[in-house]
Short mmCIF file of C-alpha atoms in Angstrom, two decimals:
data_model
loop_
_atom_site.label_atom_id
_atom_site.label_comp_id
_atom_site.label_asym_id
_atom_site.label_seq_id
_atom_site.Cartn_x
_atom_site.Cartn_y
_atom_site.Cartn_z
CA MET R 1 32.28 -59.58 -61.58
CA GLN R 2 30.06 -56.88 -60.03
CA ILE R 3 26.65 -55.87 -61.34
CA TYR R 4 25.09 -52.43 -60.80
CA LYS R 5 21.77 -50.86 -61.61
CA VAL R 6 22.51 -47.56 -63.41
CA GLY R 7 21.00 -44.51 -65.04
CA GLY R 8 17.30 -43.77 -65.21
CA ALA R 9 16.22 -46.52 -62.82
CA VAL R 10 18.38 -45.05 -60.04
CA ARG R 11 17.37 -41.47 -60.87
CA ASP R 12 13.65 -42.18 -60.90
CA ARG R 13 13.74 -44.21 -57.68
CA LEU R 14 15.41 -41.29 -55.92
CA LEU R 15 12.77 -38.95 -57.37
CA GLY R 16 10.00 -41.22 -56.14
CA LYS R 17 8.85 -41.92 -59.68
CA PRO R 18 7.85 -45.34 -61.04
CA VAL R 19 10.76 -47.28 -62.51
CA THR R 20 9.97 -48.95 -65.83
CA ASP R 21 13.17 -49.76 -67.71
CA ILE R 22 16.24 -50.96 -65.83
CA ASP R 23 19.76 -50.74 -67.24
CA TRP R 24 22.58 -52.80 -65.73
CA VAL R 25 26.32 -52.38 -66.01
CA VAL R 26 28.78 -55.21 -65.36
CA VAL R 27 32.22 -54.38 -63.96
CA GLY R 28 35.17 -56.77 -64.02
CA ALA R 29 33.82 -59.23 -66.61
CA THR R 30 34.69 -60.30 -70.15
CA ALA R 31 32.32 -61.06 -73.01
CA GLU R 32 33.33 -64.72 -72.73
CA GLU R 33 32.28 -64.84 -69.07
CA MET R 34 28.89 -63.33 -69.93
CA LEU R 35 28.32 -65.90 -72.66
CA ALA R 36 29.32 -68.69 -70.27
CA LYS R 37 26.59 -67.55 -67.87
CA GLY R 38 23.96 -67.81 -70.60
CA PHE R 39 23.72 -64.11 -71.56
CA ARG R 40 22.87 -63.48 -75.22
CA PRO R 41 24.86 -60.83 -77.13
CA VAL R 42 22.99 -57.98 -78.82
CA GLY R 43 24.30 -55.18 -81.04
CA SER R 44 27.68 -54.88 -82.65
CA ASP R 45 28.88 -51.42 -81.54
CA PHE R 46 29.64 -52.35 -77.94
CA PRO R 47 29.20 -55.39 -75.70
CA VAL R 48 25.59 -55.52 -74.49
CA PHE R 49 23.93 -58.75 -73.43
CA LEU R 50 20.40 -59.90 -72.68
CA HIS R 51 19.78 -61.70 -69.39
CA PRO R 52 18.88 -65.37 -70.04
CA LYS R 53 15.69 -65.11 -67.93
CA SER R 54 14.56 -61.49 -67.59
CA GLY R 55 15.65 -60.32 -71.05
CA GLU R 56 16.96 -57.06 -69.52
CA GLU R 57 20.08 -55.43 -70.97
CA TYR R 58 23.44 -55.83 -69.26
CA ALA R 59 26.35 -53.80 -70.66
CA LEU R 60 30.02 -54.32 -69.88
CA ALA R 61 31.61 -51.26 -68.29
CA ARG R 62 33.25 -49.25 -71.05
CA THR R 63 35.00 -46.04 -71.97
CA GLU R 64 34.45 -44.10 -75.17
CA ARG R 65 36.48 -41.78 -77.36
CA LYS R 66 35.36 -39.34 -80.04
CA SER R 67 36.39 -40.65 -83.47
CA GLY R 68 34.09 -38.90 -85.95
CA ARG R 69 31.10 -36.62 -86.40
CA GLY R 70 27.63 -37.02 -84.95
CA TYR R 71 25.94 -39.36 -82.53
CA GLY R 72 27.68 -42.46 -83.87
CA GLY R 73 31.17 -40.98 -84.09
CA PHE R 74 32.65 -42.84 -81.10
CA THR R 75 34.87 -45.83 -80.48
CA PHE R 76 34.24 -47.91 -77.35
CA HIS R 77 36.63 -49.85 -75.16
CA ALA R 78 35.31 -52.51 -72.79
CA SER R 79 37.51 -54.61 -70.54
CA PRO R 80 37.50 -55.99 -66.98
CA GLU R 81 39.85 -53.14 -66.00
CA VAL R 82 37.28 -50.39 -66.71
CA THR R 83 35.97 -49.10 -63.38
CA LEU R 84 32.40 -48.14 -62.52
CA GLU R 85 33.46 -44.48 -62.20
CA GLU R 86 35.04 -44.58 -65.68
CA ASP R 87 31.83 -46.00 -67.10
CA LEU R 88 29.65 -43.39 -65.36
CA ILE R 89 31.76 -40.39 -66.45
CA ARG R 90 30.86 -40.97 -70.12
CA ARG R 91 27.14 -40.41 -69.37
CA ASP R 92 25.35 -37.16 -70.23
CA LEU R 93 23.94 -35.77 -66.96
CA THR R 94 25.00 -36.20 -63.34
CA ILE R 95 21.47 -37.36 -62.44
CA ASN R 96 21.95 -40.21 -64.95
CA ALA R 97 25.47 -41.07 -63.70
CA MET R 98 24.59 -42.87 -60.46
CA ALA R 99 24.67 -46.60 -59.74
CA GLU R 100 23.27 -48.99 -57.12
CA ASP R 101 24.59 -52.39 -56.10
CA ASP R 102 22.39 -55.34 -55.14
CA GLN R 103 22.29 -54.09 -51.54
CA GLY R 104 20.94 -50.70 -52.63
CA ALA R 105 24.19 -48.85 -51.84
CA LEU R 106 24.55 -45.76 -54.02
CA THR R 107 27.66 -44.91 -56.04
CA ASP R 108 27.52 -41.21 -56.94
CA PRO R 109 30.97 -39.93 -57.95
CA TYR R 110 29.66 -36.86 -59.85
CA HIS R 111 27.15 -35.54 -57.27
CA GLY R 112 23.99 -36.52 -59.12
CA GLN R 113 21.99 -36.84 -55.91
CA GLN R 114 22.86 -33.25 -54.97
CA ASP R 115 21.80 -32.07 -58.43
CA LEU R 116 18.53 -33.97 -58.01
CA GLU R 117 17.91 -32.08 -54.78
CA ASN R 118 18.87 -28.77 -56.41
CA ARG R 119 16.70 -29.59 -59.45
CA LEU R 120 19.63 -29.11 -61.85
CA LEU R 121 20.32 -30.77 -65.17
CA ARG R 122 24.12 -30.64 -65.23
CA HIS R 123 26.63 -32.34 -67.55
CA VAL R 124 29.01 -34.90 -66.06
CA SER R 125 32.19 -33.88 -67.90
CA PRO R 126 33.41 -31.67 -70.78
CA ALA R 127 33.07 -34.76 -73.01
CA PHE R 128 29.36 -33.85 -73.03
CA ALA R 129 30.15 -31.48 -75.92
CA GLU R 130 31.34 -34.37 -78.11
CA ASP R 131 27.84 -35.79 -78.69
CA PRO R 132 25.29 -33.55 -80.48
CA LEU R 133 22.39 -35.81 -79.52
CA ARG R 134 22.84 -34.65 -75.93
CA VAL R 135 21.46 -31.23 -76.82
CA LEU R 136 18.15 -32.89 -77.65
CA ARG R 137 18.31 -35.25 -74.68
CA VAL R 138 18.88 -32.48 -72.14
CA ALA R 139 16.03 -30.44 -73.63
CA ARG R 140 13.85 -33.57 -73.40
CA PHE R 141 14.74 -34.11 -69.76
CA ALA R 142 13.93 -30.44 -69.13
CA ALA R 143 10.48 -31.08 -70.64
CA ARG R 144 10.01 -34.23 -68.55
CA TYR R 145 10.97 -32.75 -65.20
CA ALA R 146 9.86 -29.11 -65.58
CA GLY R 147 6.88 -29.86 -63.33
CA LEU R 148 9.32 -30.74 -60.53
CA GLY R 149 11.17 -27.44 -60.95
CA PHE R 150 14.21 -28.73 -62.87
CA ARG R 151 16.24 -26.34 -65.00
CA VAL R 152 19.34 -26.65 -67.16
CA ALA R 153 22.52 -25.59 -65.33
CA PRO R 154 24.03 -22.41 -66.86
CA ASP R 155 27.37 -24.07 -67.63
CA THR R 156 25.58 -26.97 -69.33
CA LEU R 157 23.47 -24.55 -71.38
CA GLU R 158 26.70 -22.87 -72.47
CA LEU R 159 28.10 -26.22 -73.68
CA MET R 160 24.82 -26.80 -75.54
CA ARG R 161 25.29 -23.40 -77.22
CA GLN R 162 28.79 -24.38 -78.29
CA LEU R 163 27.51 -27.68 -79.70
CA SER R 164 24.68 -25.90 -81.54
CA GLY R 165 27.16 -23.57 -83.20
CA SER R 166 29.71 -26.26 -84.07
CA GLY R 167 27.92 -27.83 -87.03
CA GLU R 168 27.66 -31.15 -85.17
CA LEU R 169 23.84 -31.05 -85.01
CA GLU R 170 23.70 -31.32 -88.79
CA ALA R 171 25.39 -34.73 -88.50
CA LEU R 172 22.39 -36.21 -86.68
CA THR R 173 20.33 -38.59 -88.82
CA PRO R 174 16.65 -37.75 -89.39
CA GLU R 175 15.65 -40.98 -87.63
CA ARG R 176 17.69 -40.22 -84.50
CA SER R 177 16.47 -36.62 -84.34
CA TRP R 178 12.85 -37.69 -84.80
CA LYS R 179 13.16 -40.27 -82.04
CA GLU R 180 14.20 -37.56 -79.56
CA ILE R 181 11.74 -34.96 -80.85
CA SER R 182 8.78 -37.33 -80.80
CA ARG R 183 9.61 -38.52 -77.28
CA ALA R 184 10.03 -34.92 -76.11
CA LEU R 185 6.69 -33.88 -77.59
CA MET R 186 5.01 -36.62 -75.52
CA GLU R 187 6.49 -35.37 -72.24
CA ASP R 188 4.36 -33.42 -69.73
CA HIS R 189 5.82 -30.05 -70.77
CA PRO R 190 6.80 -30.29 -74.46
CA GLN R 191 6.87 -26.49 -74.76
CA VAL R 192 9.92 -26.52 -72.45
CA PHE R 193 11.74 -28.74 -74.94
CA ILE R 194 11.24 -26.14 -77.69
CA GLN R 195 12.13 -23.27 -75.35
CA VAL R 196 15.40 -24.89 -74.24
CA LEU R 197 16.36 -25.63 -77.85
CA SER R 198 15.71 -21.97 -78.65
CA ASP R 199 17.71 -20.79 -75.61
CA CYS R 200 20.80 -22.75 -76.68
CA GLY R 201 20.63 -21.92 -80.39
CA ALA R 202 19.68 -25.44 -81.47
CA LEU R 203 16.18 -24.56 -82.66
CA LYS R 204 17.46 -22.31 -85.45
CA VAL R 205 19.60 -25.25 -86.66
CA LEU R 206 17.03 -28.04 -86.33
CA LEU R 207 13.73 -26.17 -86.76
CA PRO R 208 14.48 -22.71 -88.17
CA GLU R 209 10.87 -22.49 -89.32
CA VAL R 210 9.71 -22.56 -85.68
CA GLU R 211 12.52 -20.28 -84.46
CA ALA R 212 11.39 -17.70 -87.07
CA LEU R 213 8.04 -17.33 -85.27
CA PHE R 214 9.58 -15.72 -82.18
CA GLY R 215 9.32 -11.94 -82.31
CA VAL R 216 6.60 -11.99 -84.97
CA PRO R 217 3.48 -10.15 -83.66
CA GLN R 218 -0.15 -11.15 -84.17
CA PRO R 219 -3.35 -9.07 -83.70
CA ALA R 220 -3.87 -8.52 -79.97
CA ALA R 221 -7.64 -8.94 -80.33
CA HIS R 222 -7.22 -12.63 -81.18
CA HIS R 223 -3.82 -13.19 -79.59
CA PRO R 224 -3.34 -11.36 -76.28
CA GLU R 225 0.09 -13.02 -76.02
CA ILE R 226 1.05 -11.15 -79.27
CA ASP R 227 4.18 -13.18 -80.11
CA SER R 228 3.68 -16.03 -82.62
CA GLY R 229 6.44 -18.13 -81.03
CA VAL R 230 4.96 -17.73 -77.54
CA HIS R 231 1.58 -18.72 -78.99
CA THR R 232 3.07 -21.91 -80.48
CA LEU R 233 4.56 -22.84 -77.09
CA SER R 234 1.17 -22.23 -75.45
CA VAL R 235 -0.63 -24.41 -77.99
CA LEU R 236 1.85 -27.22 -77.29
CA GLU R 237 1.30 -26.75 -73.57
CA GLN R 238 -2.47 -27.11 -74.03
CA ALA R 239 -1.98 -30.23 -76.16
CA ALA R 240 -0.02 -31.83 -73.32
CA LEU R 241 -2.53 -30.73 -70.67
CA HIS R 242 -5.30 -32.36 -72.70
CA LYS R 243 -3.27 -35.57 -73.27
CA GLN R 244 -3.30 -35.28 -77.05
CA PRO R 245 -1.54 -37.93 -79.19
CA LEU R 246 1.75 -37.33 -81.00
CA SER R 247 0.13 -36.49 -84.35
CA VAL R 248 -1.88 -33.66 -82.76
CA ARG R 249 1.14 -32.31 -80.88
CA TRP R 250 3.24 -32.33 -84.06
CA ALA R 251 0.47 -30.47 -85.91
CA CYS R 252 0.22 -27.96 -83.05
CA LEU R 253 3.96 -27.26 -83.30
CA LEU R 254 3.82 -26.60 -87.05
CA HIS R 255 0.36 -25.10 -87.58
CA ASP R 256 1.43 -21.43 -87.82
CA LEU R 257 4.74 -21.70 -89.70
CA GLY R 258 3.40 -19.45 -92.47
CA LYS R 259 3.42 -16.48 -90.07
CA GLY R 260 7.20 -16.57 -90.14
CA LEU R 261 7.05 -15.66 -93.84
CA THR R 262 4.85 -12.56 -93.45
CA PRO R 263 6.69 -9.36 -94.46
CA GLN R 264 7.12 -6.91 -91.57
CA SER R 265 5.15 -4.34 -93.54
CA GLU R 266 2.05 -6.53 -93.14
CA TRP R 267 2.40 -7.20 -89.38
CA PRO R 268 0.44 -7.96 -87.27
CA GLN R 269 -1.86 -9.33 -89.99
CA HIS R 270 -0.97 -12.67 -91.58
CA ILE R 271 -2.99 -12.92 -94.75
CA ALA R 272 -3.05 -16.42 -96.28
CA HIS R 273 -0.51 -17.69 -93.74
CA GLU R 274 -2.27 -21.06 -93.86
CA HIS R 275 -1.41 -21.58 -97.53
CA LYS R 276 2.06 -20.02 -97.26
CA GLY R 277 2.97 -22.34 -94.41
CA LEU R 278 2.30 -25.56 -96.32
CA LYS R 279 5.68 -25.65 -98.07
CA LEU R 280 7.43 -25.11 -94.71
CA ILE R 281 5.39 -27.85 -93.01
CA LYS R 282 6.23 -30.18 -95.88
CA GLN R 283 9.96 -29.50 -95.65
CA VAL R 284 9.99 -30.05 -91.87
CA ASN R 285 8.04 -33.30 -92.31
CA GLU R 286 10.57 -34.49 -94.87
CA ARG R 287 13.62 -33.31 -92.89
CA PHE R 288 12.76 -35.57 -89.95
CA LYS R 289 10.99 -38.31 -91.95
CA ALA R 290 8.00 -37.96 -89.63
CA PRO R 291 5.49 -40.84 -89.69
CA ARG R 292 2.82 -40.54 -92.35
CA ASP R 293 -0.05 -39.84 -89.92
CA CYS R 294 1.93 -36.97 -88.38
CA GLN R 295 2.83 -35.56 -91.79
CA GLU R 296 -0.72 -35.67 -93.12
CA LEU R 297 -2.35 -34.16 -90.05
CA ALA R 298 0.22 -31.35 -89.81
CA LEU R 299 -0.45 -30.34 -93.43
CA LEU R 300 -4.23 -30.50 -93.00
CA VAL R 301 -4.21 -28.55 -89.74
CA GLY R 302 -1.87 -25.98 -91.27
CA GLN R 303 -4.20 -25.48 -94.23
CA TYR R 304 -7.57 -25.60 -92.48
CA HIS R 305 -7.22 -24.54 -88.82
CA THR R 306 -8.84 -21.15 -89.46
CA HIS R 307 -11.75 -23.02 -91.08
CA GLY R 308 -12.08 -24.84 -87.78
CA HIS R 309 -12.26 -21.59 -85.82
CA ARG R 310 -14.84 -20.19 -88.27
CA ALA R 311 -16.83 -23.43 -88.43
CA LEU R 312 -20.14 -21.86 -87.36
CA GLU R 313 -19.86 -19.26 -90.15
CA LEU R 314 -18.93 -21.66 -92.96
CA LYS R 315 -21.36 -22.16 -95.83
CA PRO R 316 -22.66 -25.74 -96.14
CA SER R 317 -20.70 -26.09 -99.41
CA THR R 318 -17.44 -25.06 -97.70
CA LEU R 319 -18.21 -27.43 -94.84
CA ALA R 320 -18.76 -30.24 -97.35
CA GLU R 321 -15.40 -29.51 -98.99
CA LEU R 322 -13.70 -29.51 -95.59
CA LEU R 323 -15.15 -32.90 -94.69
CA GLN R 324 -14.14 -34.26 -98.09
CA SER R 325 -10.57 -32.97 -97.62
CA PHE R 326 -10.28 -35.06 -94.47
CA ASP R 327 -11.96 -38.12 -96.01
CA VAL R 328 -14.20 -38.28 -92.95
CA TYR R 329 -16.22 -41.07 -94.50
CA ARG R 330 -13.32 -43.51 -94.36
CA ARG R 331 -11.00 -41.86 -91.82
CA PRO R 332 -13.15 -40.31 -89.06
CA GLN R 333 -10.33 -40.37 -86.49
CA ARG R 334 -8.19 -37.97 -88.51
CA PHE R 335 -10.98 -35.37 -88.48
CA GLU R 336 -11.33 -35.85 -84.72
CA GLU R 337 -7.60 -35.11 -84.33
CA PHE R 338 -8.02 -32.00 -86.52
CA ILE R 339 -10.78 -30.76 -84.22
CA ALA R 340 -8.53 -31.39 -81.21
CA ALA R 341 -5.66 -29.42 -82.78
CA CYS R 342 -7.99 -26.50 -83.56
CA GLU R 343 -9.22 -26.46 -79.97
CA MET R 344 -5.65 -26.47 -78.64
CA ASP R 345 -4.88 -23.55 -81.00
CA ALA R 346 -7.87 -21.63 -79.65
CA ARG R 347 -6.89 -22.31 -76.02
CA GLY R 348 -3.19 -21.56 -76.51
CA ARG R 349 -3.75 -17.83 -76.04
CA LEU R 350 -3.01 -15.70 -72.99
CA GLY R 351 -6.02 -15.62 -70.66
CA LEU R 352 -8.19 -17.72 -73.00
CA GLU R 353 -7.00 -21.17 -71.90
CA GLU R 354 -10.37 -22.09 -70.33
CA ARG R 355 -12.73 -20.67 -72.92
CA ALA R 356 -15.39 -22.82 -74.54
CA TYR R 357 -14.91 -24.09 -78.07
CA PRO R 358 -18.40 -24.79 -79.48
CA GLN R 359 -16.86 -25.28 -82.93
CA ALA R 360 -15.73 -28.75 -81.83
CA ASP R 361 -19.22 -30.18 -81.29
CA TYR R 362 -20.52 -28.32 -84.33
CA LEU R 363 -17.90 -29.93 -86.58
CA ARG R 364 -18.55 -33.36 -85.07
CA GLY R 365 -22.27 -32.92 -85.71
CA ALA R 366 -21.62 -31.86 -89.30
CA ALA R 367 -19.47 -34.95 -89.90
CA THR R 368 -22.19 -37.17 -88.44
CA ALA R 369 -24.89 -35.51 -90.59
CA ALA R 370 -22.86 -36.05 -93.76
CA ARG R 371 -21.96 -39.62 -92.85
CA THR R 372 -25.57 -40.63 -92.26
CA VAL R 373 -26.40 -40.13 -95.95
CA ALA R 374 -26.98 -43.66 -97.21
CA VAL R 375 -25.63 -44.89 -100.55
CA GLN R 376 -28.15 -47.71 -101.05
CA PRO R 377 -31.15 -45.52 -102.02
CA LEU R 378 -29.01 -43.85 -104.70
CA LEU R 379 -27.96 -47.22 -106.07
CA GLU R 380 -31.62 -48.24 -106.20
CA GLN R 381 -32.34 -45.08 -108.21
CA GLY R 382 -29.84 -46.33 -110.79
CA PHE R 383 -26.89 -44.08 -110.04
CA LYS R 384 -23.49 -45.60 -110.67
CA GLY R 385 -19.88 -44.58 -111.38
CA PRO R 386 -19.12 -40.83 -111.43
CA GLU R 387 -22.87 -40.05 -111.39
CA LEU R 388 -23.19 -41.89 -108.08
CA GLY R 389 -20.39 -39.79 -106.62
CA GLU R 390 -22.06 -36.56 -107.71
CA ALA R 391 -25.44 -37.69 -106.36
CA LEU R 392 -23.82 -38.58 -103.05
CA LYS R 393 -22.23 -35.11 -102.89
CA ARG R 394 -25.62 -33.48 -103.50
CA GLU R 395 -27.30 -35.50 -100.77
CA ARG R 396 -24.53 -34.77 -98.29
CA LEU R 397 -24.78 -31.05 -99.10
CA LYS R 398 -28.55 -31.23 -98.45
CA ALA R 399 -27.88 -32.94 -95.12
CA LEU R 400 -25.36 -30.22 -94.15
CA LYS R 401 -27.81 -27.45 -95.09
CA ALA R 402 -30.47 -29.05 -92.92
CA TYR R 403 -27.94 -29.49 -90.08
CA LYS R 404 -26.90 -25.84 -90.26
CA GLU R 405 -30.50 -24.63 -90.27
CA GLN R 406 -31.36 -26.85 -87.33
CA TYR R 407 -28.27 -25.66 -85.41
CA SER R 408 -29.16 -22.01 -86.02
CA GLN R 409 -32.67 -22.32 -84.57
#
């Protein structure tokens, strides 16, 4: 029995990055031997065991063969005869197909170390094209390591194109796709993930609503970058630079989908794109079964982001309706995330990345002014039921009028 550290732990050590998760592969052992040593079995698809003390995962060396569609369409074969090289060749990228023994000696049969040095994301073998999930994984790695200068190798990008056109991507479950998309959006360069998916034809399969934005012009006065798709990538880039949470990044990705529905005869104007985009945002949310907080924020940002930009011009009554739409009295954090998404939208424009966004503090102040209206005095005046709600609305509107007047002075 020989035990090797494999995959990401080896890759990240060689890159000088912190190693968090460690995967181990065991060569020359049977499941019975693992159980005899106190390892606990986990999963039913292939033999993986948890270490009796550390709890880390140890997998028996195995080969795999395509047996159906999608990510799960494989049969696995594990036995003591499977070599380390045979186990490594089934992995996606050469930089993930290296192993280390307990002395630190490197096994690198597919030249992963050279690809690390050349900053290339390259597939290990033609079997890469059998697993549609790898399209998303490679795009995610491109997003993770873009800051180090990594790019997808041309021959790997070609395989990704073939996979994207094969119909295999449609076999991915919403849960599996969302897991990759959400992880990719939280990388340092999530815009690279979207760009790579577009480059290989996967975006028009997975997110055709986003793909439709590329080539659609916007007014140069507000959008020096012109292209709606380029703008969306820039907004995502700003969200990552400002360390925004997943819900904000998801909203940033989907906020302008309505522009993809504008007839060419109306370009570069996009009248009512906020309202038009809601049905598209809803269908994307449902397609990937996004978490509820992500779904809700994406819809609200899609509908109201131009309100955010025009915050200083809004009438107190419109401001009151906006605050009510976000339920700022019970869910203040959601409104804060809306403000963040609006600011990323304003900064995601060519040459305007550093501009001030006074709307953010103005909206925060408005929310505070409305929230400070106390209910108790109204109760003491005898208001109750629907009448109490109306009285509360009137008092909040008064507070917002006073806030706006004070701000204008």
